[in-house]
């Protein structure tokens, strides 16, 4: 048999169960963009300005939609009204939601920052610029955050 045919059949055998699994569970979830097999909607997220991606999707699918991060479906609530309705009005239904892996990693990182600050500075005083050289992990976290967010909006009015 031709190696190309074998490769195509092998890929089909790998991707078809993935497609079937994603489509079988979609009946209970809110609508959302169609995910790619295995990688989900990762390619549809703008990594450079991640805050605009949910806004674009919500314009098409409404304030509650589903995106796939890899093969895992994630329901996104976009906007104040959707979050308020879910957490205040329907709080009992949302009380048992699953954990978010990235949230756990962020919390571990923040705990490590807090631990470093308490070890170097303690609770008895406020940090100062001289402490910066003894807080390498905290300094690195601050630089990474600044790399991914805009501290000031680009469209602020200014005097000439």
PDB file of C-alpha atoms in Angstrom:
ATOM      1  CA  UNK A   1       0.000   0.000   0.000  1.00  0.00           C
ATOM      2  CA  UNK A   2       1.196   3.539  -0.744  1.00  0.00           C
ATOM      3  CA  UNK A   3       2.778   5.281   2.316  1.00  0.00           C
ATOM      4  CA  UNK A   4       0.687   8.415   1.726  1.00  0.00           C
ATOM      5  CA  UNK A   5      -2.538   6.396   1.895  1.00  0.00           C
ATOM      6  CA  UNK A   6      -1.371   4.733   5.098  1.00  0.00           C
ATOM      7  CA  UNK A   7      -0.527   8.133   6.600  1.00  0.00           C
ATOM      8  CA  UNK A   8      -3.920   9.602   5.665  1.00  0.00           C
ATOM      9  CA  UNK A   9      -5.769   6.575   7.075  1.00  0.00           C
ATOM     10  CA  UNK A  10      -3.723   6.759  10.278  1.00  0.00           C
ATOM     11  CA  UNK A  11      -4.538  10.447  10.727  1.00  0.00           C
ATOM     12  CA  UNK A  12      -8.222   9.768  10.091  1.00  0.00           C
ATOM     13  CA  UNK A  13      -8.213   7.021  12.719  1.00  0.00           C
ATOM     14  CA  UNK A  14      -6.688   9.465  15.218  1.00  0.00           C
ATOM     15  CA  UNK A  15      -8.899  12.457  14.417  1.00  0.00           C
ATOM     16  CA  UNK A  16     -12.314  10.819  13.995  1.00  0.00           C
ATOM     17  CA  UNK A  17     -12.662   9.709  17.646  1.00  0.00           C
ATOM     18  CA  UNK A  18     -11.652  13.203  18.705  1.00  0.00           C
ATOM     19  CA  UNK A  19     -14.313  14.790  16.491  1.00  0.00           C
ATOM     20  CA  UNK A  20     -16.932  12.335  17.686  1.00  0.00           C
ATOM     21  CA  UNK A  21     -16.100  12.995  21.338  1.00  0.00           C
ATOM     22  CA  UNK A  22     -16.324  16.777  20.895  1.00  0.00           C
ATOM     23  CA  UNK A  23     -19.620  16.632  19.002  1.00  0.00           C
ATOM     24  CA  UNK A  24     -21.292  14.158  21.353  1.00  0.00           C
ATOM     25  CA  UNK A  25     -20.946  16.452  24.380  1.00  0.00           C
ATOM     26  CA  UNK A  26     -21.939  19.683  22.654  1.00  0.00           C
ATOM     27  CA  UNK A  27     -25.689  19.177  23.074  1.00  0.00           C
ATOM     28  CA  UNK A  28     -25.681  20.391  26.690  1.00  0.00           C
ATOM     29  CA  UNK A  29     -23.255  23.288  26.176  1.00  0.00           C
ATOM     30  CA  UNK A  30     -23.939  26.838  24.934  1.00  0.00           C
ATOM     31  CA  UNK A  31     -23.089  27.557  21.288  1.00  0.00           C
ATOM     32  CA  UNK A  32     -19.606  28.607  20.275  1.00  0.00           C
ATOM     33  CA  UNK A  33     -17.107  28.514  17.444  1.00  0.00           C
ATOM     34  CA  UNK A  34     -16.427  25.094  15.929  1.00  0.00           C
ATOM     35  CA  UNK A  35     -13.235  23.700  17.454  1.00  0.00           C
ATOM     36  CA  UNK A  36     -10.410  22.056  15.556  1.00  0.00           C
ATOM     37  CA  UNK A  37      -9.702  18.437  16.503  1.00  0.00           C
ATOM     38  CA  UNK A  38      -7.244  18.047  19.399  1.00  0.00           C
ATOM     39  CA  UNK A  39      -6.226  21.750  19.590  1.00  0.00           C
ATOM     40  CA  UNK A  40      -9.736  23.185  19.996  1.00  0.00           C
ATOM     41  CA  UNK A  41     -10.137  26.951  19.533  1.00  0.00           C
ATOM     42  CA  UNK A  42      -6.543  27.852  20.447  1.00  0.00           C
ATOM     43  CA  UNK A  43      -5.807  29.180  16.939  1.00  0.00           C
ATOM     44  CA  UNK A  44      -8.849  31.464  17.094  1.00  0.00           C
ATOM     45  CA  UNK A  45      -7.588  33.269  20.216  1.00  0.00           C
ATOM     46  CA  UNK A  46      -5.525  36.409  19.606  1.00  0.00           C
ATOM     47  CA  UNK A  47      -2.530  35.872  21.884  1.00  0.00           C
ATOM     48  CA  UNK A  48      -1.217  39.431  21.459  1.00  0.00           C
ATOM     49  CA  UNK A  49      -4.449  40.970  22.764  1.00  0.00           C
ATOM     50  CA  UNK A  50      -6.206  38.173  24.589  1.00  0.00           C
ATOM     51  CA  UNK A  51      -8.815  40.501  26.131  1.00  0.00           C
ATOM     52  CA  UNK A  52     -10.438  41.183  22.738  1.00  0.00           C
ATOM     53  CA  UNK A  53     -10.970  37.529  21.794  1.00  0.00           C
ATOM     54  CA  UNK A  54     -14.009  36.939  24.069  1.00  0.00           C
ATOM     55  CA  UNK A  55     -15.538  40.196  22.843  1.00  0.00           C
ATOM     56  CA  UNK A  56     -15.291  39.078  19.209  1.00  0.00           C
ATOM     57  CA  UNK A  57     -16.792  35.659  19.971  1.00  0.00           C
ATOM     58  CA  UNK A  58     -19.590  37.153  22.101  1.00  0.00           C
ATOM     59  CA  UNK A  59     -20.647  39.399  19.215  1.00  0.00           C
ATOM     60  CA  UNK A  60     -21.432  36.272  17.202  1.00  0.00           C
ATOM     61  CA  UNK A  61     -22.621  33.793  19.869  1.00  0.00           C
ATOM     62  CA  UNK A  62     -23.955  36.010  22.676  1.00  0.00           C
ATOM     63  CA  UNK A  63     -22.671  36.613  26.230  1.00  0.00           C
ATOM     64  CA  UNK A  64     -22.508  32.904  27.150  1.00  0.00           C
ATOM     65  CA  UNK A  65     -20.535  30.673  24.788  1.00  0.00           C
ATOM     66  CA  UNK A  66     -18.320  27.605  24.709  1.00  0.00           C
ATOM     67  CA  UNK A  67     -14.705  27.495  23.559  1.00  0.00           C
ATOM     68  CA  UNK A  68     -12.446  24.475  23.571  1.00  0.00           C
ATOM     69  CA  UNK A  69      -9.019  24.832  25.178  1.00  0.00           C
ATOM     70  CA  UNK A  70      -7.444  21.777  23.690  1.00  0.00           C
ATOM     71  CA  UNK A  71     -10.054  19.046  23.951  1.00  0.00           C
ATOM     72  CA  UNK A  72     -11.642  20.478  27.115  1.00  0.00           C
ATOM     73  CA  UNK A  73     -14.816  22.561  26.680  1.00  0.00           C
ATOM     74  CA  UNK A  74     -14.883  25.829  28.636  1.00  0.00           C
ATOM     75  CA  UNK A  75     -18.019  27.914  29.092  1.00  0.00           C
ATOM     76  CA  UNK A  76     -17.237  31.641  29.001  1.00  0.00           C
ATOM     77  CA  UNK A  77     -19.432  34.313  30.579  1.00  0.00           C
ATOM     78  CA  UNK A  78     -18.768  37.650  28.889  1.00  0.00           C
ATOM     79  CA  UNK A  79     -20.144  40.829  30.379  1.00  0.00           C
ATOM     80  CA  UNK A  80     -21.461  41.998  33.716  1.00  0.00           C
ATOM     81  CA  UNK A  81     -25.055  40.830  33.190  1.00  0.00           C
ATOM     82  CA  UNK A  82     -24.057  37.265  32.275  1.00  0.00           C
ATOM     83  CA  UNK A  83     -21.661  36.944  35.226  1.00  0.00           C
ATOM     84  CA  UNK A  84     -24.209  38.433  37.664  1.00  0.00           C
ATOM     85  CA  UNK A  85     -26.959  36.119  36.459  1.00  0.00           C
ATOM     86  CA  UNK A  86     -24.720  33.062  36.716  1.00  0.00           C
ATOM     87  CA  UNK A  87     -23.131  33.790  40.087  1.00  0.00           C
ATOM     88  CA  UNK A  88     -25.911  35.652  41.912  1.00  0.00           C
ATOM     89  CA  UNK A  89     -29.200  34.489  40.424  1.00  0.00           C
ATOM     90  CA  UNK A  90     -28.098  30.914  39.569  1.00  0.00           C
ATOM     91  CA  UNK A  91     -25.390  30.526  42.222  1.00  0.00           C
ATOM     92  CA  UNK A  92     -26.478  27.031  43.292  1.00  0.00           C
ATOM     93  CA  UNK A  93     -26.118  25.632  39.776  1.00  0.00           C
ATOM     94  CA  UNK A  94     -22.636  27.124  39.360  1.00  0.00           C
ATOM     95  CA  UNK A  95     -21.358  26.152  42.830  1.00  0.00           C
ATOM     96  CA  UNK A  96     -19.909  22.836  41.628  1.00  0.00           C
ATOM     97  CA  UNK A  97     -17.905  24.096  38.672  1.00  0.00           C
ATOM     98  CA  UNK A  98     -14.564  22.456  37.950  1.00  0.00           C
ATOM     99  CA  UNK A  99     -11.099  23.789  38.564  1.00  0.00           C
ATOM    100  CA  UNK A 100      -9.137  25.722  35.974  1.00  0.00           C
ATOM    101  CA  UNK A 101      -5.574  24.545  35.487  1.00  0.00           C
ATOM    102  CA  UNK A 102      -4.255  27.984  34.606  1.00  0.00           C
ATOM    103  CA  UNK A 103      -5.939  29.418  37.703  1.00  0.00           C
ATOM    104  CA  UNK A 104      -4.157  26.873  39.866  1.00  0.00           C
ATOM    105  CA  UNK A 105      -0.803  27.772  38.274  1.00  0.00           C
ATOM    106  CA  UNK A 106      -1.428  31.497  38.780  1.00  0.00           C
ATOM    107  CA  UNK A 107      -2.325  30.924  42.434  1.00  0.00           C
ATOM    108  CA  UNK A 108       0.876  28.894  42.949  1.00  0.00           C
ATOM    109  CA  UNK A 109       2.887  31.729  41.406  1.00  0.00           C
ATOM    110  CA  UNK A 110       1.187  34.359  43.552  1.00  0.00           C
ATOM    111  CA  UNK A 111       1.764  32.246  46.655  1.00  0.00           C
ATOM    112  CA  UNK A 112       5.456  32.053  45.772  1.00  0.00           C
ATOM    113  CA  UNK A 113       5.585  35.859  45.345  1.00  0.00           C
ATOM    114  CA  UNK A 114       3.893  36.340  48.726  1.00  0.00           C
ATOM    115  CA  UNK A 115       6.304  33.886  50.353  1.00  0.00           C
ATOM    116  CA  UNK A 116       9.324  35.714  48.909  1.00  0.00           C
ATOM    117  CA  UNK A 117       8.018  39.118  50.048  1.00  0.00           C
ATOM    118  CA  UNK A 118       7.381  37.864  53.583  1.00  0.00           C
ATOM    119  CA  UNK A 119      10.809  36.196  53.750  1.00  0.00           C
ATOM    120  CA  UNK A 120      12.737  39.262  52.523  1.00  0.00           C
ATOM    121  CA  UNK A 121      10.650  42.144  53.884  1.00  0.00           C
ATOM    122  CA  UNK A 122       8.465  40.634  56.585  1.00  0.00           C
ATOM    123  CA  UNK A 123       5.155  41.991  57.807  1.00  0.00           C
ATOM    124  CA  UNK A 124       6.559  44.844  59.857  1.00  0.00           C
ATOM    125  CA  UNK A 125       7.433  47.285  57.019  1.00  0.00           C
ATOM    126  CA  UNK A 126       6.559  48.290  53.467  1.00  0.00           C
ATOM    127  CA  UNK A 127       8.820  47.352  50.552  1.00  0.00           C
ATOM    128  CA  UNK A 128      11.215  49.922  49.108  1.00  0.00           C
ATOM    129  CA  UNK A 129      13.434  50.123  46.010  1.00  0.00           C
ATOM    130  CA  UNK A 130      16.443  48.703  47.881  1.00  0.00           C
ATOM    131  CA  UNK A 131      14.520  45.449  48.385  1.00  0.00           C
ATOM    132  CA  UNK A 132      14.136  44.923  44.651  1.00  0.00           C
ATOM    133  CA  UNK A 133      17.510  43.205  44.227  1.00  0.00           C
ATOM    134  CA  UNK A 134      16.557  40.646  46.881  1.00  0.00           C
ATOM    135  CA  UNK A 135      13.176  39.881  45.253  1.00  0.00           C
ATOM    136  CA  UNK A 136      14.165  38.264  41.932  1.00  0.00           C
ATOM    137  CA  UNK A 137      11.038  36.099  41.553  1.00  0.00           C
ATOM    138  CA  UNK A 138       8.689  38.992  42.340  1.00  0.00           C
ATOM    139  CA  UNK A 139      10.579  41.243  39.921  1.00  0.00           C
ATOM    140  CA  UNK A 140      10.321  38.611  37.159  1.00  0.00           C
ATOM    141  CA  UNK A 141       6.567  38.179  37.731  1.00  0.00           C
ATOM    142  CA  UNK A 142       6.016  41.945  37.546  1.00  0.00           C
ATOM    143  CA  UNK A 143       7.963  42.156  34.278  1.00  0.00           C
ATOM    144  CA  UNK A 144       5.971  39.270  32.762  1.00  0.00           C
ATOM    145  CA  UNK A 145       2.675  40.905  33.731  1.00  0.00           C
ATOM    146  CA  UNK A 146       3.789  44.197  32.215  1.00  0.00           C
ATOM    147  CA  UNK A 147       4.772  42.392  29.039  1.00  0.00           C
ATOM    148  CA  UNK A 148       1.239  41.056  28.511  1.00  0.00           C
ATOM    149  CA  UNK A 149      -0.946  43.954  29.633  1.00  0.00           C
ATOM    150  CA  UNK A 150      -1.237  47.589  28.685  1.00  0.00           C
ATOM    151  CA  UNK A 151      -0.708  49.753  31.747  1.00  0.00           C
ATOM    152  CA  UNK A 152      -2.368  52.724  30.031  1.00  0.00           C
ATOM    153  CA  UNK A 153      -4.884  52.662  27.211  1.00  0.00           C
ATOM    154  CA  UNK A 154      -3.476  53.792  23.871  1.00  0.00           C
ATOM    155  CA  UNK A 155      -6.330  56.197  23.192  1.00  0.00           C
ATOM    156  CA  UNK A 156      -6.071  58.542  26.197  1.00  0.00           C
ATOM    157  CA  UNK A 157      -6.732  62.177  25.313  1.00  0.00           C
ATOM    158  CA  UNK A 158      -3.639  64.336  25.658  1.00  0.00           C
ATOM    159  CA  UNK A 159      -2.768  68.012  25.476  1.00  0.00           C
ATOM    160  CA  UNK A 160      -0.535  69.369  22.748  1.00  0.00           C
TER     161      UNK A 160
END
